[in-house]
Amino acid sequence: ANVKIFKSQGKALAEYAKPTTKVIVVGNPANTNAFIAAKYAAGKIPAKNFSAMTRLDHNRALAQLALKTGTTIGDVKNVIIWGNHSSTQFPDVTHATVKKNGSESDAYSAVGDNDFLQGAFIATVQKRGGVIIEKRKFSSAMSAAKAACDHIHDWHFGTKAGEFVSMAVPSDGSYGIPQGLVFSFPVTIDAASREWKIVQGLNFDDFAKGKIAATTKELEEERDDAL
């Protein structure tokens, strides 16, 4: 059903939108919906102008780290959401930092609980949407709206120096992710050109590699089903 919807959206964009149009897809499965919309808008709007929203997951990861360390989300930066906007996403704090009492440290040192960061933290971020629906009987629509504003704000105004954010964008092959797959990466955005760039040179341990492989596999299966 979603393929038909996003195919028609892509075709409508190709017919009526400007080539400079930027598109954020929020409806699930967001990554694959963005992939389909971009495919049918191709020739008019470049694929790099399409993105899917993983900023809600990114914001949730910031909030969980802030809660755990007794800081605010303004004190936490450079968490990463890798992969799909689904329960296979990998919220990664390996490169994140937390500022507390005037000094900045890496997230692992600030939290001091590796089991939490590789267990409960990941599960909480992955399943947060479902838990909110269960508790409130409503979706987290306002949180999603706020995340969409954050996503577009940074795409328009650029990211701060030394900071990156999570966006699901068409892969250029970075980190071995298949070309064209709409995958959440850490990106920096240039304020002048409003172009995103995938952050390069980040290292992975075996734990991270396993998590990234699982979310990649799910996205490949979704893409193949959609096509």
Coordinates of C-alpha atoms in Angstrom, one line a residue:
A1 CA 0.0 0.0 0.0
N2 CA 2.8 2.4 0.9
V3 CA 4.6 1.8 -2.4
K4 CA 1.6 3.0 -4.3
I5 CA 1.2 6.1 -2.2
F6 CA 4.9 7.1 -2.3
K7 CA 5.2 6.2 -6.0
S8 CA 2.3 8.7 -6.7
Q9 CA 4.0 11.3 -4.4
G10 CA 7.3 10.9 -6.2
K11 CA 5.7 11.3 -9.6
A12 CA 3.8 14.4 -8.4
L13 CA 7.0 15.9 -7.2
A14 CA 8.7 15.1 -10.5
E15 CA 5.9 16.8 -12.4
Y16 CA 5.2 19.9 -10.2
A17 CA 8.0 20.5 -7.8
K18 CA 11.1 22.6 -8.3
P19 CA 14.4 20.6 -8.6
T20 CA 15.6 22.3 -5.4
T21 CA 12.8 20.9 -3.3
K22 CA 13.9 19.1 -0.2
V23 CA 11.8 16.2 1.1
I24 CA 11.5 14.7 4.6
V25 CA 9.6 11.5 4.9
V26 CA 8.1 10.7 8.3
G27 CA 5.4 8.0 7.5
N28 CA 6.6 4.5 8.2
P29 CA 8.4 2.5 6.9
A30 CA 10.1 5.9 6.5
N31 CA 13.4 4.9 5.0
T32 CA 11.9 2.7 2.3
N33 CA 9.1 5.2 1.6
A34 CA 11.8 7.9 1.0
F35 CA 13.6 5.4 -1.2
I36 CA 10.5 4.9 -3.4
A37 CA 9.5 8.6 -3.5
A38 CA 13.1 9.5 -4.6
K39 CA 13.1 6.7 -7.2
Y40 CA 9.9 8.1 -8.9
A41 CA 11.0 11.8 -8.6
A42 CA 14.4 10.9 -10.2
G43 CA 15.3 12.9 -13.3
K44 CA 13.8 16.1 -11.7
I45 CA 14.8 16.1 -8.1
P46 CA 18.2 14.6 -7.0
A47 CA 18.1 11.7 -4.6
K48 CA 20.2 13.7 -2.1
N49 CA 17.2 16.0 -1.6
F50 CA 15.2 13.1 0.0
S51 CA 15.6 12.1 3.6
A52 CA 13.8 10.1 6.1
M53 CA 13.4 11.2 9.7
T54 CA 15.5 9.5 12.4
R55 CA 15.8 12.8 14.4
L56 CA 13.0 11.6 16.7
D57 CA 15.2 8.6 17.7
H58 CA 18.2 10.9 17.9
N59 CA 16.4 13.3 20.3
R60 CA 15.2 10.3 22.4
A61 CA 18.8 9.0 22.6
L62 CA 20.0 12.5 23.8
A63 CA 17.2 12.6 26.4
Q64 CA 18.0 9.1 27.8
L65 CA 21.7 10.0 28.1
A66 CA 20.9 13.3 29.8
L67 CA 18.5 11.5 32.3
K68 CA 21.2 8.9 33.1
T69 CA 23.9 11.5 33.6
G70 CA 21.8 14.1 35.4
T71 CA 22.5 16.7 32.7
T72 CA 20.3 18.3 30.0
I73 CA 20.0 17.4 26.3
G74 CA 22.0 20.6 25.6
D75 CA 25.0 19.0 27.4
V76 CA 24.9 15.8 25.2
K77 CA 26.1 15.7 21.6
N78 CA 27.0 13.4 18.8
V79 CA 24.8 10.4 19.5
I80 CA 24.2 8.5 16.3
I81 CA 21.2 6.6 15.0
W82 CA 22.4 4.1 12.4
G83 CA 20.1 2.3 9.9
N84 CA 16.4 2.0 9.8
H85 CA 13.7 4.0 11.6
S86 CA 12.5 0.8 13.2
S87 CA 13.2 -1.5 16.1
T88 CA 16.5 -2.6 14.4
Q89 CA 18.0 0.9 14.5
F90 CA 21.3 1.2 16.3
P91 CA 21.5 4.1 18.8
D92 CA 25.3 4.5 19.1
V93 CA 27.0 6.6 21.8
T94 CA 30.6 5.5 21.0
H95 CA 31.3 9.0 19.7
A96 CA 29.0 11.0 21.9
T97 CA 30.1 13.4 24.6
V98 CA 28.5 14.7 27.8
K99 CA 29.3 18.0 29.4
K100 CA 29.0 17.9 33.2
N101 CA 30.3 20.3 35.9
G102 CA 32.0 22.3 33.2
S103 CA 34.1 19.5 31.7
E104 CA 33.4 17.3 28.7
S105 CA 33.9 13.5 28.7
D106 CA 32.9 10.6 26.4
A107 CA 29.5 9.1 27.0
Y108 CA 30.9 5.7 28.3
S109 CA 32.9 7.5 31.0
A110 CA 30.1 9.9 31.9
V111 CA 27.6 7.0 32.3
G112 CA 30.0 4.5 33.8
D113 CA 27.7 1.6 32.9
N114 CA 28.6 -0.3 29.8
D115 CA 25.8 -2.9 30.3
F116 CA 23.2 -0.1 30.3
L117 CA 24.6 1.5 27.1
Q118 CA 24.7 -1.7 25.2
G119 CA 21.4 -3.0 26.6
A120 CA 18.6 -1.0 28.2
F121 CA 19.6 2.3 26.6
I122 CA 19.4 0.8 23.0
A123 CA 16.1 -1.1 23.8
T124 CA 14.5 2.1 25.3
V125 CA 15.3 4.2 22.2
Q126 CA 14.2 1.5 19.8
K127 CA 10.9 0.8 21.5
R128 CA 10.1 4.3 22.8
G129 CA 7.3 5.0 20.3
G130 CA 5.4 1.8 21.2
V131 CA 5.8 2.4 25.0
I132 CA 4.4 6.0 24.6
I133 CA 1.3 4.7 22.7
E134 CA 0.8 2.0 25.4
K135 CA 1.0 4.5 28.2
R136 CA -0.9 7.5 26.7
K137 CA -3.1 5.6 24.2
F138 CA -2.0 8.2 21.7
S139 CA 1.0 8.4 19.4
S140 CA 4.0 10.7 20.2
A141 CA 2.9 13.1 17.4
M142 CA 4.2 16.2 19.1
S143 CA 7.6 14.7 19.6
A144 CA 7.6 13.7 15.9
A145 CA 6.6 17.2 14.9
K146 CA 9.4 18.7 17.0
A147 CA 11.9 16.3 15.5
A148 CA 10.7 17.2 11.9
C149 CA 11.3 20.9 12.8
D150 CA 14.8 20.1 14.2
H151 CA 15.6 18.1 11.0
I152 CA 14.5 20.8 8.6
H153 CA 16.1 23.6 10.8
D154 CA 19.5 21.9 10.6
W155 CA 19.2 21.1 6.9
H156 CA 18.5 24.8 6.3
F157 CA 20.8 26.5 8.7
G158 CA 23.6 23.9 9.0
T159 CA 25.0 22.0 12.0
K160 CA 27.1 23.6 14.7
A161 CA 30.9 23.2 14.4
G162 CA 32.0 19.9 16.0
E163 CA 28.5 18.5 16.0
F164 CA 26.7 16.0 13.8
V165 CA 23.1 14.9 13.7
S166 CA 21.3 11.7 12.4
M167 CA 19.5 11.8 9.1
A168 CA 18.4 8.9 6.9
V169 CA 19.8 9.7 3.5
P170 CA 20.7 7.7 0.3
S171 CA 24.0 5.9 1.0
D172 CA 27.0 6.7 -1.1
G173 CA 28.6 3.4 0.0
S174 CA 30.1 4.8 3.2
Y175 CA 30.7 2.2 5.9
G176 CA 29.9 -0.5 3.4
I177 CA 26.2 0.4 3.3
P178 CA 24.8 -0.5 -0.2
Q179 CA 24.7 2.4 -2.6
G180 CA 21.3 4.1 -2.7
L181 CA 19.9 2.5 0.4
V182 CA 18.2 5.2 2.5
F183 CA 20.1 4.6 5.8
S184 CA 20.5 6.8 8.9
F185 CA 24.0 8.1 9.2
P186 CA 25.7 10.9 11.2
V187 CA 25.8 13.9 9.0
T188 CA 27.1 17.5 9.1
I189 CA 25.4 20.1 7.1
D190 CA 27.0 23.2 5.5
A191 CA 25.1 26.3 6.2
A192 CA 26.0 28.0 2.9
S193 CA 25.2 25.2 0.5
R194 CA 22.6 23.4 2.7
E195 CA 24.2 20.1 1.6
W196 CA 24.6 17.2 4.0
K197 CA 27.8 15.1 4.2
I198 CA 28.1 11.7 5.9
V199 CA 30.7 11.9 8.7
Q200 CA 33.7 9.8 7.7
G201 CA 36.3 7.8 9.6
L202 CA 34.3 6.6 12.6
N203 CA 35.5 3.3 14.1
F204 CA 33.3 0.3 15.0
D205 CA 33.8 -2.6 17.5
D206 CA 32.3 -6.0 16.8
F207 CA 29.2 -5.1 18.8
A208 CA 28.5 -2.1 16.6
K209 CA 29.2 -4.1 13.4
G210 CA 26.6 -6.7 14.4
K211 CA 24.0 -4.1 15.1
I212 CA 24.6 -2.3 11.8
A213 CA 24.6 -5.5 9.8
A214 CA 21.1 -6.4 11.3
T215 CA 19.5 -3.0 10.4
T216 CA 21.1 -3.1 6.9
K217 CA 19.7 -6.5 6.3
E218 CA 16.2 -5.4 7.3
L219 CA 16.4 -2.3 5.0
E220 CA 17.6 -4.4 2.0
E221 CA 14.7 -6.8 2.6
E222 CA 12.2 -3.8 2.8
R223 CA 13.7 -2.3 -0.4
D224 CA 13.4 -5.6 -2.3
D225 CA 9.8 -6.2 -1.1
A226 CA 8.9 -2.6 -2.2
L227 CA 10.5 -3.1 -5.7

